[in-house]
Amino acid sequence: MSQRTGTRLGDAMSYLFMLAMFIFFAGPLTYLLSMAMRDKREIYRGAARYIPNNPTIDNFITVLNNSYFPIYLWNGLKLAALSGFGVLIVALPAAYAFSRFNFRGKGLSMMGLLLFQMISPLVIMVPLYRYMNRLGMLDTHFAVVMVYIALGVPLATWLLKSTVDGIPRSLDEAAMIDGCNRFSVFWRIILPLSAPGIASVFIITVIAGWSQFLVPFLLLTKNDLMPIGVGIFNFRGMQTDSSIQLLAAACLISVVPAIVAFLSLQRLILGAMTSGAVKG
């Protein structure tokens, strides 16, 4: 078998694998769309058709006209955006320090970040609840944002470190020869050149915060404070006429912003994740 034939076979296998993954992940979403476009009669009848007999968008209209749903959307956006900014404030200086400074325990500290990232939030839920309760911070967005930041900083630090590693140290040295101190180098050199990576990490953090369920479900009980993930969970009990098709429509509306953001900015995100990976 020639090298060209082997290359074509490898490309064909890659495309088949990507197609299989697309079907695997897109299948549930398309079925959710099918459920969201059915009327009550078809839902109650238990019809299992993939394509509804009488497709309708009334379910989406009903969800969007619900008085609580815009509040859930705003709370989700607020918590996600604040956590994104908070993660950058903490992770950027940490990434710069890990990239540019040599200190005792540097490797151990980086490994500790990875280990912390691997810990499931389920492990800390009970002590976290008791801690926040003792501080009197239950039912506050501040507590939720702080937990989001703590969960997002490890991955953000690793990604931003790769971005800073890709910036030549000679630029730092030239700026310091011209009279800049470390903070000036960080502010005038590192931050502007790291803009694509910073934007990508912010987007990843916002999407992660938008998708959070466990933390706000544990720390928030008031409806006017809940983000979209928890709001949908409570949506059925709050609506007298709600049923499966309304929940499906609400779920689709909630995931559309994250999907659109990722698909629109996937090259920027992947570029930040791989920057510095082939640095020689």
Short mmCIF file of C-alpha atoms in Angstrom, two decimals:
data_model
loop_
_atom_site.label_atom_id
_atom_site.label_comp_id
_atom_site.label_asym_id
_atom_site.label_seq_id
_atom_site.Cartn_x
_atom_site.Cartn_y
_atom_site.Cartn_z
CA MET A 1 0.00 0.00 0.00
CA SER A 2 1.46 3.33 -1.08
CA GLN A 3 1.97 6.22 1.27
CA ARG A 4 -0.73 8.26 -0.51
CA THR A 5 -3.25 5.43 -0.14
CA GLY A 6 -2.38 5.12 3.54
CA THR A 7 -2.86 8.86 4.01
CA ARG A 8 -6.26 8.77 2.31
CA LEU A 9 -7.32 5.81 4.42
CA GLY A 10 -6.25 7.63 7.56
CA ASP A 11 -8.18 10.74 6.52
CA ALA A 12 -11.27 8.65 5.77
CA MET A 13 -11.07 6.97 9.19
CA SER A 14 -10.68 10.36 10.86
CA TYR A 15 -13.77 11.71 9.12
CA LEU A 16 -15.74 8.60 10.01
CA PHE A 17 -14.72 8.95 13.64
CA MET A 18 -15.71 12.63 13.69
CA LEU A 19 -19.04 11.79 12.05
CA ALA A 20 -19.70 9.12 14.67
CA MET A 21 -18.88 11.58 17.46
CA PHE A 22 -21.15 14.20 15.89
CA ILE A 23 -24.04 11.74 15.73
CA PHE A 24 -23.36 10.60 19.29
CA PHE A 25 -23.47 14.13 20.74
CA ALA A 26 -25.95 15.74 18.33
CA GLY A 27 -28.48 12.91 18.61
CA PRO A 28 -29.79 13.87 22.08
CA LEU A 29 -30.04 17.54 21.05
CA THR A 30 -32.02 16.78 17.93
CA TYR A 31 -34.35 14.51 19.89
CA LEU A 32 -34.76 17.30 22.45
CA LEU A 33 -35.70 19.60 19.57
CA SER A 34 -38.24 17.02 18.43
CA MET A 35 -39.76 16.93 21.92
CA ALA A 36 -39.86 20.73 22.12
CA MET A 37 -41.80 21.00 18.87
CA ARG A 38 -44.59 18.60 19.86
CA ASP A 39 -47.97 19.61 21.22
CA LYS A 40 -49.55 18.28 24.41
CA ARG A 41 -51.69 15.70 22.66
CA GLU A 42 -48.71 14.07 20.98
CA ILE A 43 -46.76 14.04 24.25
CA TYR A 44 -49.60 12.51 26.26
CA ARG A 45 -50.30 9.99 23.51
CA GLY A 46 -46.75 8.69 23.92
CA ALA A 47 -45.93 8.97 20.23
CA ALA A 48 -42.33 7.99 19.60
CA ARG A 49 -41.94 9.55 16.15
CA TYR A 50 -38.68 11.40 15.66
CA ILE A 51 -40.38 14.07 13.54
CA PRO A 52 -43.57 15.48 15.15
CA ASN A 53 -46.85 15.19 13.26
CA ASN A 54 -47.68 18.86 13.77
CA PRO A 55 -44.47 20.78 14.58
CA THR A 56 -45.06 23.93 16.61
CA ILE A 57 -43.01 26.70 18.22
CA ASP A 58 -45.68 27.49 20.80
CA ASN A 59 -43.64 25.81 23.51
CA PHE A 60 -40.74 28.21 22.97
CA ILE A 61 -43.11 31.16 23.05
CA THR A 62 -44.67 29.91 26.28
CA VAL A 63 -41.28 29.52 27.93
CA LEU A 64 -40.03 32.94 26.83
CA ASN A 65 -43.26 34.59 28.05
CA ASN A 66 -42.84 33.08 31.50
CA SER A 67 -42.10 35.83 34.02
CA TYR A 68 -39.30 33.89 35.73
CA PHE A 69 -37.42 32.71 32.66
CA PRO A 70 -35.79 36.09 31.78
CA ILE A 71 -34.69 36.34 35.41
CA TYR A 72 -33.06 32.91 35.18
CA LEU A 73 -31.30 33.92 31.97
CA TRP A 74 -30.03 37.18 33.48
CA ASN A 75 -28.82 35.46 36.66
CA GLY A 76 -27.01 32.82 34.61
CA LEU A 77 -25.32 35.44 32.45
CA LYS A 78 -24.43 37.56 35.49
CA LEU A 79 -22.86 34.70 37.44
CA ALA A 80 -21.00 33.37 34.40
CA ALA A 81 -19.60 36.77 33.40
CA LEU A 82 -18.54 37.72 36.93
CA SER A 83 -16.84 34.36 37.41
CA GLY A 84 -15.04 34.81 34.07
CA PHE A 85 -13.62 38.16 35.13
CA GLY A 86 -12.76 36.83 38.59
CA VAL A 87 -10.91 33.84 37.16
CA LEU A 88 -8.83 36.11 34.92
CA ILE A 89 -7.95 38.40 37.83
CA VAL A 90 -6.57 35.46 39.80
CA ALA A 91 -5.19 33.25 37.02
CA LEU A 92 -3.34 35.86 34.97
CA PRO A 93 -0.78 36.85 37.65
CA ALA A 94 -0.43 33.18 38.63
CA ALA A 95 0.23 32.15 35.02
CA TYR A 96 2.80 34.92 34.62
CA ALA A 97 4.58 33.86 37.81
CA PHE A 98 4.66 30.18 36.82
CA SER A 99 5.92 31.05 33.35
CA ARG A 100 8.60 33.60 34.19
CA PHE A 101 9.84 32.86 37.71
CA ASN A 102 11.78 29.91 39.07
CA PHE A 103 11.01 29.16 42.71
CA ARG A 104 11.07 26.21 45.05
CA GLY A 105 8.03 23.98 44.69
CA LYS A 106 7.05 25.35 41.29
CA GLY A 107 6.46 21.93 39.73
CA LEU A 108 4.65 20.70 42.82
CA SER A 109 2.40 23.75 42.78
CA MET A 110 1.50 23.21 39.12
CA MET A 111 0.75 19.57 39.85
CA GLY A 112 -1.38 20.66 42.80
CA LEU A 113 -3.48 22.78 40.46
CA LEU A 114 -4.07 19.76 38.26
CA LEU A 115 -5.02 17.60 41.23
CA PHE A 116 -7.44 20.25 42.46
CA GLN A 117 -9.01 20.38 39.00
CA MET A 118 -9.62 16.62 39.16
CA ILE A 119 -11.57 16.83 42.41
CA SER A 120 -15.30 16.49 41.82
CA PRO A 121 -17.43 19.30 43.31
CA LEU A 122 -19.55 16.54 44.87
CA VAL A 123 -16.71 15.85 47.30
CA ILE A 124 -16.80 19.33 48.80
CA MET A 125 -20.52 20.06 48.69
CA VAL A 126 -21.36 19.22 52.31
CA PRO A 127 -18.42 21.12 53.90
CA LEU A 128 -18.96 23.96 51.40
CA TYR A 129 -22.60 24.31 52.41
CA ARG A 130 -21.76 24.31 56.12
CA TYR A 131 -18.96 26.82 55.56
CA MET A 132 -21.15 29.22 53.60
CA ASN A 133 -23.98 28.80 56.11
CA ARG A 134 -21.69 29.68 58.99
CA LEU A 135 -20.51 32.78 57.12
CA GLY A 136 -24.10 33.79 56.42
CA MET A 137 -23.50 33.75 52.67
CA LEU A 138 -26.20 31.34 51.57
CA ASP A 139 -28.62 32.78 48.99
CA THR A 140 -26.05 35.28 47.73
CA HIS A 141 -24.55 35.54 44.27
CA PHE A 142 -21.24 36.50 45.83
CA ALA A 143 -20.83 33.04 47.36
CA VAL A 144 -21.69 31.32 44.08
CA VAL A 145 -19.23 33.47 42.11
CA MET A 146 -16.44 32.76 44.59
CA VAL A 147 -16.96 29.02 44.20
CA TYR A 148 -17.08 29.36 40.41
CA ILE A 149 -13.76 31.20 40.54
CA ALA A 150 -12.16 28.57 42.75
CA LEU A 151 -13.28 25.83 40.36
CA GLY A 152 -12.14 27.69 37.24
CA VAL A 153 -8.73 29.04 38.29
CA PRO A 154 -6.68 25.79 37.96
CA LEU A 155 -7.54 25.13 34.30
CA ALA A 156 -7.34 28.83 33.44
CA THR A 157 -3.87 29.09 34.98
CA TRP A 158 -2.58 26.17 32.91
CA LEU A 159 -4.03 27.56 29.69
CA LEU A 160 -2.74 31.07 30.32
CA LYS A 161 0.68 29.76 31.29
CA SER A 162 0.92 28.12 27.85
CA THR A 163 0.00 31.45 26.28
CA VAL A 164 2.63 33.36 28.28
CA ASP A 165 5.23 30.68 27.52
CA GLY A 166 4.75 31.48 23.83
CA ILE A 167 5.82 35.11 24.37
CA PRO A 168 9.61 35.50 23.98
CA ARG A 169 11.44 36.36 27.19
CA SER A 170 13.57 38.76 25.18
CA LEU A 171 10.63 41.17 25.12
CA ASP A 172 10.58 41.17 28.92
CA GLU A 173 14.30 41.79 29.07
CA ALA A 174 14.16 44.61 26.52
CA ALA A 175 11.35 46.31 28.42
CA MET A 176 13.24 46.03 31.72
CA ILE A 177 16.36 47.51 30.12
CA ASP A 178 14.19 50.46 29.09
CA GLY A 179 13.20 50.97 32.72
CA CYS A 180 10.06 48.87 33.18
CA ASN A 181 9.56 46.93 36.37
CA ARG A 182 7.91 43.52 36.58
CA PHE A 183 4.42 44.94 36.88
CA SER A 184 4.94 47.23 33.89
CA VAL A 185 6.19 44.29 31.83
CA PHE A 186 3.14 42.30 32.84
CA TRP A 187 0.74 45.17 32.12
CA ARG A 188 2.29 46.57 28.92
CA ILE A 189 3.82 43.50 27.30
CA ILE A 190 2.28 40.28 28.55
CA LEU A 191 -1.38 41.30 28.70
CA PRO A 192 -1.62 42.80 25.18
CA LEU A 193 0.23 39.88 23.57
CA SER A 194 -1.86 37.37 25.52
CA ALA A 195 -5.17 38.88 24.38
CA PRO A 196 -6.27 35.87 22.25
CA GLY A 197 -5.52 33.44 25.07
CA ILE A 198 -7.22 35.70 27.62
CA ALA A 199 -10.33 35.93 25.45
CA SER A 200 -10.41 32.16 25.00
CA VAL A 201 -10.04 31.44 28.71
CA PHE A 202 -12.76 33.97 29.47
CA ILE A 203 -15.10 32.29 26.98
CA ILE A 204 -14.35 28.81 28.37
CA THR A 205 -14.95 30.02 31.93
CA VAL A 206 -18.19 31.77 31.02
CA ILE A 207 -19.49 28.65 29.25
CA ALA A 208 -18.55 26.53 32.28
CA GLY A 209 -20.30 28.96 34.62
CA TRP A 210 -23.36 29.08 32.39
CA SER A 211 -23.61 25.29 32.54
CA GLN A 212 -23.17 25.01 36.31
CA PHE A 213 -25.93 23.31 38.23
CA LEU A 214 -24.66 21.72 41.42
CA VAL A 215 -23.15 24.82 43.09
CA PRO A 216 -26.11 27.19 42.65
CA PHE A 217 -28.55 24.36 43.42
CA LEU A 218 -26.81 23.90 46.77
CA LEU A 219 -26.25 27.55 47.72
CA LEU A 220 -29.38 29.25 46.35
CA THR A 221 -33.02 28.69 47.29
CA LYS A 222 -34.76 31.88 46.18
CA ASN A 223 -36.26 31.87 42.69
CA ASP A 224 -35.17 35.40 41.90
CA LEU A 225 -31.51 34.41 42.48
CA MET A 226 -31.37 31.15 40.53
CA PRO A 227 -29.45 30.85 37.24
CA ILE A 228 -30.82 29.12 34.18
CA GLY A 229 -29.64 25.59 35.04
CA VAL A 230 -31.38 25.46 38.41
CA GLY A 231 -34.32 27.48 37.12
CA ILE A 232 -35.13 24.87 34.50
CA PHE A 233 -34.98 22.17 37.17
CA ASN A 234 -37.66 24.03 39.11
CA PHE A 235 -39.58 25.11 36.02
CA ARG A 236 -41.97 22.16 35.97
CA GLY A 237 -43.06 22.61 39.57
CA MET A 238 -43.67 26.34 39.16
CA GLN A 239 -45.85 26.09 36.04
CA THR A 240 -49.35 24.64 36.34
CA ASP A 241 -49.44 23.87 32.61
CA SER A 242 -45.86 22.75 32.19
CA SER A 243 -45.00 19.35 30.80
CA ILE A 244 -42.21 17.57 28.98
CA GLN A 245 -42.42 19.66 25.81
CA LEU A 246 -42.03 22.90 27.77
CA LEU A 247 -39.04 21.55 29.67
CA ALA A 248 -37.46 20.46 26.39
CA ALA A 249 -37.98 23.94 24.93
CA ALA A 250 -36.51 25.56 28.06
CA CYS A 251 -33.45 23.29 27.91
CA LEU A 252 -32.84 24.10 24.25
CA ILE A 253 -33.10 27.83 24.87
CA SER A 254 -30.59 27.53 27.70
CA VAL A 255 -27.96 25.64 25.69
CA VAL A 256 -28.19 27.71 22.50
CA PRO A 257 -25.99 30.60 23.77
CA ALA A 258 -23.19 28.23 24.84
CA ILE A 259 -23.31 26.27 21.57
CA VAL A 260 -23.30 29.41 19.43
CA ALA A 261 -20.43 30.94 21.40
CA PHE A 262 -18.31 27.79 21.15
CA LEU A 263 -18.96 27.20 17.44
CA SER A 264 -18.26 30.84 16.60
CA LEU A 265 -15.03 31.01 18.58
CA GLN A 266 -13.77 27.42 18.44
CA ARG A 267 -10.60 28.33 16.54
CA LEU A 268 -9.73 30.98 19.10
CA ILE A 269 -10.36 28.54 21.95
CA LEU A 270 -8.36 25.69 20.42
CA GLY A 271 -5.54 28.09 19.53
CA ALA A 272 -5.22 29.16 23.15
CA MET A 273 -5.32 25.57 24.40
CA THR A 274 -2.52 24.51 22.08
CA SER A 275 -0.36 27.66 22.20
CA GLY A 276 3.09 26.86 23.50
CA ALA A 277 2.58 23.14 22.98
CA VAL A 278 5.19 22.99 20.21
CA LYS A 279 7.39 25.72 21.57
CA GLY A 280 11.00 24.78 21.05
#
